[in-house]
Coordinates of C-alpha atoms and ligand atoms in Angstrom, one line a residue:
Chain K
M20 CA 166.2 60.8 156.9
K21 CA 163.4 62.4 155.1
S22 CA 160.3 64.0 156.8
R23 CA 157.6 61.5 157.8
Y24 CA 154.3 61.9 155.8
S25 CA 151.6 62.4 158.5
I26 CA 148.6 64.3 159.6
F27 CA 151.2 67.0 161.1
S28 CA 153.3 67.2 158.1
L29 CA 150.0 67.6 155.9
M30 CA 148.9 70.5 158.2
R31 CA 152.4 72.0 158.2
N32 CA 152.5 72.1 154.5
A33 CA 149.0 73.2 154.1
L34 CA 150.1 76.5 155.5
S35 CA 152.6 77.0 152.8
Y36 CA 150.1 76.1 150.1
H37 CA 151.6 72.7 149.6
E38 CA 154.3 74.2 147.5
K39 CA 157.1 73.4 149.8
W40 CA 157.0 69.6 149.9
P41 CA 160.4 67.8 149.6
E42 CA 161.1 65.9 146.7
A43 CA 160.1 62.2 147.3
W44 CA 163.3 60.9 145.7
R45 CA 166.4 62.1 144.3
S46 CA 167.3 61.8 140.6
P47 CA 171.1 61.5 140.7
E48 CA 173.6 60.8 138.0
P49 CA 174.7 56.9 137.8
K50 CA 177.7 56.1 139.9
S51 CA 180.4 54.3 137.9
S52 CA 179.6 50.9 139.6
Y53 CA 177.1 49.3 142.0
D54 CA 176.8 46.2 144.0
V55 CA 173.6 45.5 142.5
V56 CA 171.8 47.0 139.4
I57 CA 168.1 46.5 139.1
V58 CA 166.8 46.8 135.4
G59 CA 163.2 48.0 135.5
G60 CA 161.4 50.6 137.6
G61 CA 158.2 49.2 137.9
G62 CA 156.7 48.1 141.2
H63 CA 158.6 44.7 141.3
G64 CA 162.0 46.2 140.5
L65 CA 161.4 49.1 143.1
A66 CA 160.3 46.7 145.8
T67 CA 163.4 44.6 145.1
A68 CA 165.6 47.4 145.5
Y69 CA 163.8 48.5 148.8
Y70 CA 164.1 45.0 150.5
L71 CA 167.8 44.7 149.3
A72 CA 168.6 47.7 151.1
K73 CA 166.1 47.3 154.1
I74 CA 166.5 43.7 154.9
H75 CA 169.8 42.5 153.3
G76 CA 171.8 45.8 154.0
I77 CA 172.9 45.9 150.5
R78 CA 172.5 49.7 149.9
N79 CA 174.9 50.4 146.9
V80 CA 172.2 49.7 144.4
A81 CA 170.5 51.3 141.2
V82 CA 167.4 50.8 139.7
I83 CA 167.5 51.8 136.0
E84 CA 164.3 52.6 134.2
R85 CA 163.9 53.3 130.5
G86 CA 160.8 55.6 130.9
W87 CA 159.4 56.9 134.1
L88 CA 158.6 55.0 137.1
G89 CA 155.5 52.8 137.0
G90 CA 154.9 53.7 133.5
G91 CA 154.9 50.0 132.4
N92 CA 152.4 47.6 133.7
T93 CA 152.5 48.8 137.3
G94 CA 150.7 51.9 136.1
R95 CA 148.4 50.2 133.6
N96 CA 146.8 47.4 135.5
T97 CA 143.4 46.9 137.0
T98 CA 145.0 46.8 140.5
I99 CA 143.2 43.4 141.6
V100 CA 145.0 41.7 144.6
R101 CA 144.2 38.5 145.9
S102 CA 145.9 35.2 146.8
N103 CA 143.5 32.3 146.4
Y104 CA 145.6 30.4 143.9
L105 CA 145.2 26.5 143.5
W106 CA 148.7 25.2 143.9
D107 CA 150.8 25.2 147.0
E108 CA 153.8 26.8 145.3
S109 CA 151.5 29.7 144.1
A110 CA 149.6 29.9 147.5
G111 CA 152.9 30.3 149.4
L112 CA 154.2 33.1 147.1
Y113 CA 150.9 35.0 146.7
E114 CA 149.8 34.8 150.3
H115 CA 153.2 36.0 151.2
A116 CA 152.7 39.1 149.2
M117 CA 149.1 39.5 150.6
K118 CA 150.6 39.5 154.2
L119 CA 152.9 42.3 153.0
W120 CA 150.0 44.3 151.6
E121 CA 148.1 44.1 154.7
G122 CA 150.9 46.3 156.5
L123 CA 152.4 48.2 153.3
S124 CA 151.1 51.6 153.9
Q125 CA 152.7 51.5 157.4
E126 CA 155.8 50.1 156.2
L127 CA 156.3 52.5 153.4
N128 CA 154.9 55.5 155.3
Y129 CA 152.8 56.0 152.0
N130 CA 149.1 55.3 151.5
V131 CA 148.8 52.8 149.0
M132 CA 145.0 52.6 149.6
F133 CA 144.9 49.0 150.0
S134 CA 141.4 48.3 150.1
Q135 CA 140.3 44.7 151.0
R136 CA 136.9 44.9 149.4
G137 CA 136.8 41.2 148.4
V138 CA 137.4 39.6 145.0
M139 CA 134.9 37.3 143.5
N140 CA 135.4 34.8 140.6
L141 CA 132.1 33.8 138.9
A142 CA 131.0 30.4 137.8
H143 CA 128.7 30.3 134.6
N144 CA 128.7 26.5 134.1
Q145 CA 129.0 23.2 136.0
Q146 CA 132.7 22.8 135.2
D147 CA 133.5 26.1 136.5
L148 CA 131.6 25.4 139.6
R149 CA 133.8 22.3 140.1
D150 CA 137.0 24.3 139.5
I151 CA 136.1 26.9 141.9
A152 CA 135.1 24.3 144.7
R153 CA 138.5 22.7 144.3
R154 CA 140.2 25.8 144.4
V155 CA 138.3 27.1 147.5
N156 CA 139.0 23.8 149.4
A157 CA 142.7 23.9 148.3
N158 CA 142.9 27.6 149.4
R159 CA 141.6 26.6 153.0
L160 CA 144.0 23.7 153.3
N161 CA 146.8 26.3 152.7
G162 CA 145.2 28.6 155.3
I163 CA 144.0 31.2 152.8
D164 CA 140.7 32.9 153.3
S165 CA 138.3 31.5 150.7
E166 CA 134.7 30.9 150.5
F167 CA 132.1 29.4 148.1
L168 CA 128.9 31.7 147.5
T169 CA 125.6 30.6 146.1
P170 CA 124.0 33.0 143.4
H171 CA 121.9 34.4 146.3
Q172 CA 124.9 35.4 148.2
V173 CA 126.5 36.9 145.0
K174 CA 123.3 38.9 144.6
D175 CA 123.4 40.1 148.1
L176 CA 127.0 41.4 147.4
V177 CA 126.5 42.7 144.0
P178 CA 123.0 44.0 143.6
I179 CA 123.4 45.2 140.2
I180 CA 124.3 41.7 138.8
D181 CA 121.8 40.0 136.5
L182 CA 122.1 36.4 137.8
R183 CA 120.5 35.1 134.5
G184 CA 123.3 36.8 132.5
N185 CA 120.8 37.8 130.2
G186 CA 120.3 34.2 129.5
R187 CA 123.8 33.9 128.1
Y188 CA 126.1 33.8 131.2
P189 CA 124.0 32.5 134.0
V190 CA 125.8 32.9 137.6
L191 CA 125.6 29.5 139.2
G192 CA 128.1 30.5 142.0
A193 CA 131.2 32.3 142.8
S194 CA 134.5 31.9 145.0
N195 CA 135.1 34.9 147.1
Q196 CA 138.3 36.1 149.0
R197 CA 137.2 38.6 151.4
R198 CA 141.0 39.7 152.1
G199 CA 141.4 40.4 148.4
G200 CA 140.8 43.8 147.1
T201 CA 142.5 46.7 145.0
A202 CA 145.3 49.3 145.8
R203 CA 146.5 52.3 144.3
H204 CA 149.0 51.2 141.6
D205 CA 150.9 54.6 141.1
A206 CA 151.4 54.9 144.8
V207 CA 152.7 51.4 145.2
A208 CA 155.7 52.4 142.7
W209 CA 156.1 55.9 144.5
G210 CA 156.0 54.5 148.0
Y211 CA 158.6 51.8 147.2
A212 CA 160.8 54.4 145.3
R213 CA 160.5 57.0 148.1
R214 CA 161.6 54.3 150.7
A215 CA 164.4 52.7 148.7
D216 CA 165.9 56.2 148.0
E217 CA 165.8 56.9 151.7
H218 CA 167.8 53.7 152.1
G219 CA 170.4 55.0 149.6
V220 CA 169.2 53.4 146.4
D221 CA 169.9 55.5 143.4
I222 CA 166.8 55.8 141.1
I223 CA 167.7 56.5 137.6
Q224 CA 164.9 57.2 134.9
E225 CA 164.9 57.9 131.3
C226 CA 167.7 55.5 130.9
P227 CA 167.3 52.3 128.6
V228 CA 169.6 49.5 129.2
N229 CA 170.9 48.2 125.9
G230 CA 173.1 45.4 126.7
F231 CA 175.2 43.5 129.3
E232 CA 178.9 43.2 129.8
I233 CA 179.6 39.3 130.5
E234 CA 183.1 38.1 131.0
N235 CA 183.8 34.1 131.4
G236 CA 180.0 33.5 132.0
K237 CA 179.9 36.2 134.6
V238 CA 177.8 39.5 134.5
T239 CA 180.2 42.6 135.2
G240 CA 178.2 45.5 134.0
V241 CA 175.3 47.1 132.2
Q242 CA 175.4 49.0 129.0
T243 CA 172.8 52.1 129.3
A244 CA 172.2 55.5 127.6
K245 CA 174.1 56.9 130.2
G246 CA 177.2 54.7 129.5
L247 CA 178.4 51.6 131.0
I248 CA 177.8 51.1 134.8
K249 CA 179.6 48.3 136.5
A250 CA 177.7 45.8 138.6
K251 CA 178.6 42.6 140.4
K252 CA 175.0 41.5 140.3
V253 CA 172.2 42.3 137.9
G254 CA 168.4 41.7 138.4
V255 CA 166.0 42.0 135.3
V256 CA 162.4 42.8 136.1
V257 CA 161.1 44.4 132.8
A258 CA 157.7 42.5 132.4
G259 CA 156.7 42.6 128.7
H260 CA 160.3 43.2 127.5
S261 CA 161.8 40.3 129.4
S262 CA 162.6 38.3 126.2
V263 CA 164.2 41.2 124.5
T264 CA 166.3 42.0 127.6
A265 CA 167.4 38.6 128.2
E266 CA 168.5 38.0 124.8
M267 CA 170.9 40.6 125.3
A268 CA 172.6 38.2 127.8
G269 CA 172.4 35.5 125.5
I270 CA 169.4 33.9 127.4
R271 CA 166.2 32.5 125.8
L272 CA 162.9 32.7 127.7
P273 CA 159.7 30.6 127.3
L274 CA 157.6 33.8 127.4
V275 CA 155.0 35.3 124.9
S276 CA 154.5 39.1 124.9
H277 CA 150.9 40.1 124.4
P278 CA 149.1 43.6 124.6
L279 CA 146.6 43.4 127.7
Q280 CA 143.9 46.0 127.7
A281 CA 141.8 48.0 130.2
L282 CA 139.2 50.7 130.3
V283 CA 137.5 53.1 132.7
S284 CA 134.0 54.5 132.4
E285 CA 132.8 58.2 133.2
P286 CA 132.6 58.4 137.2
V287 CA 129.0 57.5 138.7
K288 CA 127.9 57.1 142.2
P289 CA 129.0 53.9 144.1
V290 CA 127.3 51.0 142.5
I291 CA 129.8 48.1 143.1
D292 CA 131.7 47.9 146.3
T293 CA 133.7 44.6 145.6
V294 CA 135.7 43.2 142.7
V295 CA 133.8 41.0 140.4
M296 CA 135.8 38.7 137.9
S297 CA 134.6 36.4 135.3
N298 CA 137.6 34.7 133.6
A299 CA 135.4 32.4 131.4
I300 CA 134.2 35.5 129.5
H301 CA 137.1 37.8 130.2
A302 CA 135.5 40.7 132.3
Y303 CA 136.5 42.3 135.3
I304 CA 134.9 45.1 137.1
S305 CA 135.4 47.3 140.1
Q306 CA 134.8 50.7 141.0
S307 CA 137.6 53.4 141.7
D308 CA 137.2 56.0 144.5
K309 CA 136.7 58.5 141.8
G310 CA 133.6 56.6 140.9
E311 CA 134.8 55.3 137.5
L312 CA 134.3 51.6 136.7
V313 CA 137.6 50.0 136.0
I314 CA 137.2 47.1 133.5
G315 CA 139.8 44.8 132.5
A316 CA 139.7 42.7 129.3
G317 CA 141.6 39.7 127.5
V318 CA 144.9 39.9 125.7
D319 CA 145.4 40.2 122.0
K320 CA 145.9 36.7 121.0
Y321 CA 149.0 37.4 118.9
V322 CA 152.6 38.6 119.8
G323 CA 152.6 42.3 120.2
Y324 CA 154.5 45.2 121.5
G325 CA 152.0 47.8 120.6
Q326 CA 150.8 49.2 123.8
R327 CA 147.1 49.4 122.7
G328 CA 145.1 46.3 122.4
S329 CA 142.8 45.3 119.6
L330 CA 139.2 46.4 119.0
P331 CA 137.6 43.2 119.0
V332 CA 138.8 42.3 122.2
T333 CA 137.3 45.5 123.7
E334 CA 134.0 44.8 122.2
E335 CA 133.8 41.2 123.5
T336 CA 134.6 42.4 127.2
L337 CA 132.0 45.1 126.9
A338 CA 129.5 42.9 125.6
A339 CA 130.2 40.5 128.5
I340 CA 129.7 43.3 131.0
C341 CA 126.6 44.6 129.5
E342 CA 125.0 40.8 129.8
L343 CA 125.8 40.7 133.4
F344 CA 125.2 44.1 134.5
P345 CA 122.4 45.4 132.4
S346 CA 122.1 48.7 134.1
L347 CA 125.5 49.6 132.8
K348 CA 124.5 49.5 129.3
R349 CA 124.6 53.1 128.7
M350 CA 127.6 54.0 130.4
R351 CA 130.3 55.8 128.4
M352 CA 133.9 54.7 128.5
M353 CA 136.3 57.6 129.1
R354 CA 139.8 55.9 128.5
Q355 CA 141.3 53.0 127.1
W356 CA 144.8 51.7 127.2
G357 CA 147.1 48.6 126.9
G358 CA 150.1 47.1 128.7
I359 CA 152.6 44.5 127.4
V360 CA 152.3 41.3 129.2
D361 CA 154.8 38.6 129.7
T362 CA 152.8 35.4 129.5
C363 CA 154.4 32.0 130.5
P364 CA 153.3 28.8 129.4
D365 CA 152.2 27.7 133.0
A366 CA 150.7 31.2 133.9
S367 CA 153.4 31.3 136.8
P368 CA 156.3 33.6 137.1
I369 CA 160.1 32.9 136.7
I370 CA 161.9 34.3 139.6
S371 CA 165.3 32.8 139.1
K372 CA 169.0 32.4 138.6
T373 CA 170.3 32.0 135.2
P374 CA 173.1 30.5 133.2
V375 CA 174.9 33.6 133.3
E376 CA 176.5 34.1 136.9
G377 CA 175.4 37.2 138.8
F378 CA 172.3 37.6 136.4
F379 CA 168.9 37.2 138.0
I380 CA 165.5 37.3 136.2
N381 CA 162.0 38.1 137.6
C382 CA 159.4 37.9 134.6
G383 CA 156.5 35.9 133.4
W384 CA 154.0 37.5 135.6
G385 CA 151.6 38.0 132.7
T386 CA 148.2 39.4 133.4
G387 CA 148.5 39.1 137.2
G388 CA 151.8 40.4 138.8
F389 CA 150.3 43.4 140.4
K390 CA 149.0 41.6 143.4
A391 CA 152.6 39.9 143.8
T392 CA 154.5 43.1 143.9
P393 CA 155.6 43.3 147.6
G394 CA 156.2 39.5 147.6
S395 CA 157.9 39.5 144.2
G396 CA 160.4 42.3 145.4
W397 CA 161.0 40.3 148.8
V398 CA 161.8 37.0 147.4
F399 CA 163.7 38.4 144.4
A400 CA 165.8 40.5 146.8
D401 CA 166.4 37.4 148.9
T402 CA 167.5 35.4 145.9
I403 CA 170.1 38.1 144.7
A404 CA 171.4 38.8 148.0
N405 CA 172.2 35.1 148.9
D406 CA 172.9 33.8 145.2
R407 CA 170.2 31.0 145.8
P408 CA 166.2 30.9 145.5
H409 CA 164.3 31.5 148.5
P410 CA 162.1 28.5 149.5
L411 CA 159.1 30.4 148.3
N412 CA 160.4 30.9 144.8
E413 CA 162.3 27.7 144.3
A414 CA 159.7 26.2 142.3
F415 CA 159.5 29.2 140.0
S416 CA 163.0 28.5 138.4
L417 CA 164.0 28.8 134.8
E418 CA 165.0 25.3 135.2
R419 CA 161.3 24.0 135.4
F420 CA 161.1 24.2 131.6
N421 CA 163.6 21.4 131.3
S422 CA 162.6 19.3 134.2
G423 CA 158.9 19.5 133.4
Y424 CA 158.1 20.4 137.1
L425 CA 155.6 23.1 136.0
V426 CA 153.3 25.1 138.3
D427 CA 150.3 24.9 136.0
E428 CA 147.7 27.9 137.2
H429 CA 146.0 28.1 133.9
G430 CA 142.4 27.6 134.1
A431 CA 142.4 25.6 137.3
A432 CA 143.2 28.5 139.4
A433 CA 141.0 31.2 137.6
V434 CA 144.3 32.7 136.7
A435 CA 143.7 35.9 134.9
H436 CA 144.7 38.9 136.9
Chain N
M8 CA 141.9 45.2 114.2
L9 CA 144.4 43.5 111.7
E10 CA 143.4 42.9 108.1
I11 CA 145.0 39.5 107.0
K12 CA 145.2 38.5 103.5
C13 CA 144.4 34.8 103.5
P14 CA 146.6 33.4 100.6
Y15 CA 143.6 31.2 99.5
C16 CA 140.7 33.5 100.4
G17 CA 141.9 37.1 100.2
P18 CA 141.8 39.9 102.7
R19 CA 139.7 39.3 105.9
F20 CA 139.5 40.7 109.6
E21 CA 141.7 39.2 112.2
T22 CA 138.5 37.7 114.1
E23 CA 138.3 35.2 111.3
F24 CA 141.6 33.7 111.9
S25 CA 143.4 32.0 114.9
Y26 CA 147.0 32.4 115.9
G27 CA 149.7 29.7 115.9
G28 CA 152.6 31.2 117.3
E29 CA 156.1 31.3 115.9
A30 CA 156.7 29.8 112.5
H31 CA 159.5 27.3 111.4
I32 CA 159.8 25.7 114.6
E33 CA 160.8 22.0 113.5
R34 CA 160.0 18.9 115.7
P35 CA 163.5 17.6 116.3
K36 CA 164.3 14.2 114.4
D37 CA 166.3 12.6 116.8
S38 CA 163.8 12.6 119.6
E39 CA 164.8 9.6 121.6
N40 CA 168.3 11.0 122.1
L41 CA 167.5 14.6 123.2
S42 CA 168.6 16.1 126.4
D43 CA 165.9 17.7 128.9
E44 CA 167.4 21.1 127.6
Q45 CA 166.9 20.3 123.9
W46 CA 163.4 19.3 124.8
G47 CA 162.8 22.4 126.7
E48 CA 164.1 24.5 124.2
Y49 CA 161.8 22.9 121.5
V50 CA 158.4 22.7 123.7
F51 CA 158.8 25.9 125.5
M52 CA 161.4 28.5 124.4
N53 CA 160.2 31.3 122.1
S54 CA 161.8 34.0 120.2
N55 CA 159.2 36.6 121.2
T56 CA 160.6 39.1 118.7
K57 CA 160.1 42.7 119.0
G58 CA 160.3 43.7 115.3
V59 CA 159.7 41.6 112.1
F60 CA 158.4 38.0 113.3
L61 CA 157.3 34.9 111.3
E62 CA 154.5 33.5 112.7
R63 CA 151.6 31.0 111.9
W64 CA 147.8 31.8 111.4
V65 CA 144.9 29.7 110.4
H66 CA 141.9 30.8 108.8
T67 CA 139.5 29.2 111.2
S68 CA 136.4 30.8 109.9
G69 CA 137.1 30.5 106.4
C70 CA 139.0 27.8 104.4
R71 CA 140.6 26.5 107.6
R72 CA 144.1 26.3 106.1
W73 CA 147.4 27.3 107.7
F74 CA 149.8 29.7 106.3
N75 CA 152.6 31.9 107.5
V76 CA 152.9 35.7 108.0
A77 CA 155.8 38.0 108.3
R78 CA 154.6 40.9 110.7
D79 CA 156.2 43.8 112.5
T80 CA 155.1 43.2 116.2
V81 CA 155.6 47.0 117.1
S82 CA 153.7 48.5 114.2
Y83 CA 151.8 45.5 113.2
Q84 CA 152.4 46.1 109.8
I85 CA 151.9 42.8 107.7
L86 CA 155.1 42.7 105.5
A87 CA 154.4 39.1 103.7
V88 CA 152.1 36.3 103.6
Y89 CA 153.4 32.8 102.4
E90 CA 152.5 29.2 102.2
T91 CA 153.2 26.7 105.0
G92 CA 156.2 24.7 104.1
T93 CA 157.9 27.4 101.9
K94 CA 160.7 29.6 103.1
A95 CA 160.1 33.3 104.2
P96 CA 160.8 35.8 101.6
K97 CA 163.7 38.1 101.9
L98 CA 162.8 40.8 104.4
D99 CA 164.8 43.3 106.3
L100 CA 164.6 41.4 109.5
R101 CA 165.1 44.7 111.6
K102 CA 164.9 44.1 115.4
D103 CA 164.5 47.0 117.7
V104 CA 164.3 47.3 121.5
Ligands
FAD6 C1 145.7 46.1 131.4 C2 146.3 45.3 132.5 C3 145.7 44.8 133.6 C4 146.2 44.1 134.6 N1 145.3 43.9 135.8 C5 146.2 43.2 137.0 C6 145.4 43.1 137.9 O1 144.1 43.5 138.2 N2 145.8 42.4 139.1 C7 147.4 41.9 138.9 O2 147.9 41.5 139.8 N3 148.0 42.2 137.7 C8 147.5 42.7 136.8 N4 148.0 43.0 135.6 C9 149.6 42.7 135.6 C10 150.6 43.6 136.3 O3 150.4 44.8 135.8 C11 152.1 43.2 136.0 O4 152.2 41.8 136.2 C12 152.8 43.7 137.1 O5 152.6 45.3 137.1 C13 154.3 44.1 136.6 O6 154.9 44.6 137.3 P1 156.6 44.8 136.8 O7 157.2 45.8 137.8 O8 157.5 43.7 136.7 O9 156.5 45.5 135.5 P2 156.2 47.1 134.9 O10 155.6 47.9 135.8 O11 156.0 46.8 133.4 O12 157.9 47.5 134.9 C14 159.0 47.1 134.1 C15 159.6 48.2 133.7 O13 160.8 47.9 132.9 C16 161.2 48.9 132.1 N5 162.0 48.4 131.1 C17 161.7 47.8 129.9 N6 162.8 47.6 129.3 C18 163.9 48.3 129.8 C19 165.2 48.4 129.4 N7 165.9 47.9 128.4 N8 166.1 49.3 130.2 C20 165.3 49.9 131.2 N9 164.0 49.7 131.7 C21 163.4 48.8 130.9 C22 159.7 49.5 131.6 O14 159.6 50.8 130.9 C23 158.8 49.3 132.9 O15 158.7 50.5 133.6 C24 147.5 43.9 134.6 C25 148.3 44.2 133.4 C26 147.8 44.9 132.4 C27 148.6 45.5 131.2
ZN7 ZN1 141.3 31.2 103.8

């Protein structure tokens, strides 16, 4: 058992100048075989391993990561967490995640800095208003907190907004989820890693998976840079690289990978204490604890595995931010980066068994999977442990692209992020 | 920013074009006899290649004609531009992971 993080451990370690903190997780060499191998050490993969060990008692588990923990989209996103999705299936999944978020720092004994500062989605035209009203009502029927804000109420919460949107993007109203907010993305990966490790999970970094061993339609192992690792079951959670990885097992997916980018500004004093999103014009803004404005943009329209993002997309987003928040016009941007997001035709994830026995896939979260991290890991662990989907992810099967039973969260749910 | 060479208008910036996704996907001819799996494959499945990818573009703000492009989805280098309805030129279809 590792030492607990607490005010006392902090004080104790202060005495040794914080030079004697024990490592948060081991870095073992892989064993020759595991009950379950999770491919991908992002938040979703690490959460899956943690819940496999903690809830299902499956401790002979490895997480195999090509780079470093959280170096994928987990460490690149704008950290918006909300659960106000339109359809019942999505509401169930994302609200389950929200409830886990609400106790996550305690559960992990790691401060994930979950801050329920509220998330607002703006309406700029009559159709936006109708969509928002519909979604707010659908959320309430599902027991999810959701409210409609008039322009006046928006201004009260966000004084720096120009309700006229400089004449281009007038604010006619907004939806608001007060339980929504942000979390510290790296801490989520590290917190799950530390806890999973404590439960016996081997975390193996800098070890790309290059193929799978499949015998008679059943997976038996994973080919890695560190050699063959036998596995009874394999769970693949590799976000933007899902199509490429599934193809190694002969599985086709309906995904398209795009770069999605974000930016942060120079740090300033607090100017905005909630999250404002405008899906119509692809601009999202919040302020980090360090004072930087965190701004999310849209995806490049074409298939891309370059983790950067195209300049016209940056320009479009910043132009929209300047119209809505004229006082930010002279802010300078410090950093810009991109991540590869795996977009799915219905803007909903795939958490599913596959035609290969013992081979499970969790992907398609696209531009908005950070908010689902705890819930995604929880249902995926349950699915892998029991060889069948949990009721919460039954609708999110790969099969739905044959049956046509899509969970269409595009547009209707203000789906981005 | 990509610079795409429209076969009809010449080189222009990416912002003048719209994207049409994977090229050479043919609508199944025997449609009334297709299984749900075959329909699923045609409507939804995608190669999503990391490496050289054959894709469709349309010059929306120009001649408004469709054409095909062979582009590396990692380096974004455009290797060939060719007309719709013609076969892709011979390329080294490298794929990497
Ligand atoms: C700019 C940006 C902003 C975003 N904003 C938000 C937001 O505000 N709110 C929200 O909810 N979501 C947001 N998202 C989406 C969110 O980040 C993702 O959906 C989520 O983090 C996916 O988590 P993951 O653990 O599945 O993937 P990742 O964190 O990407 O983890 C996948 C891991 O798999 C590894 N991997 C890949 N191939 C292999 C291989 N062959 N072998 C071994 N390992 C491999 C990768 O290195 C990576 O570490 C945003 C994304 C981006 C890029
Ligand atoms: Zn043209």
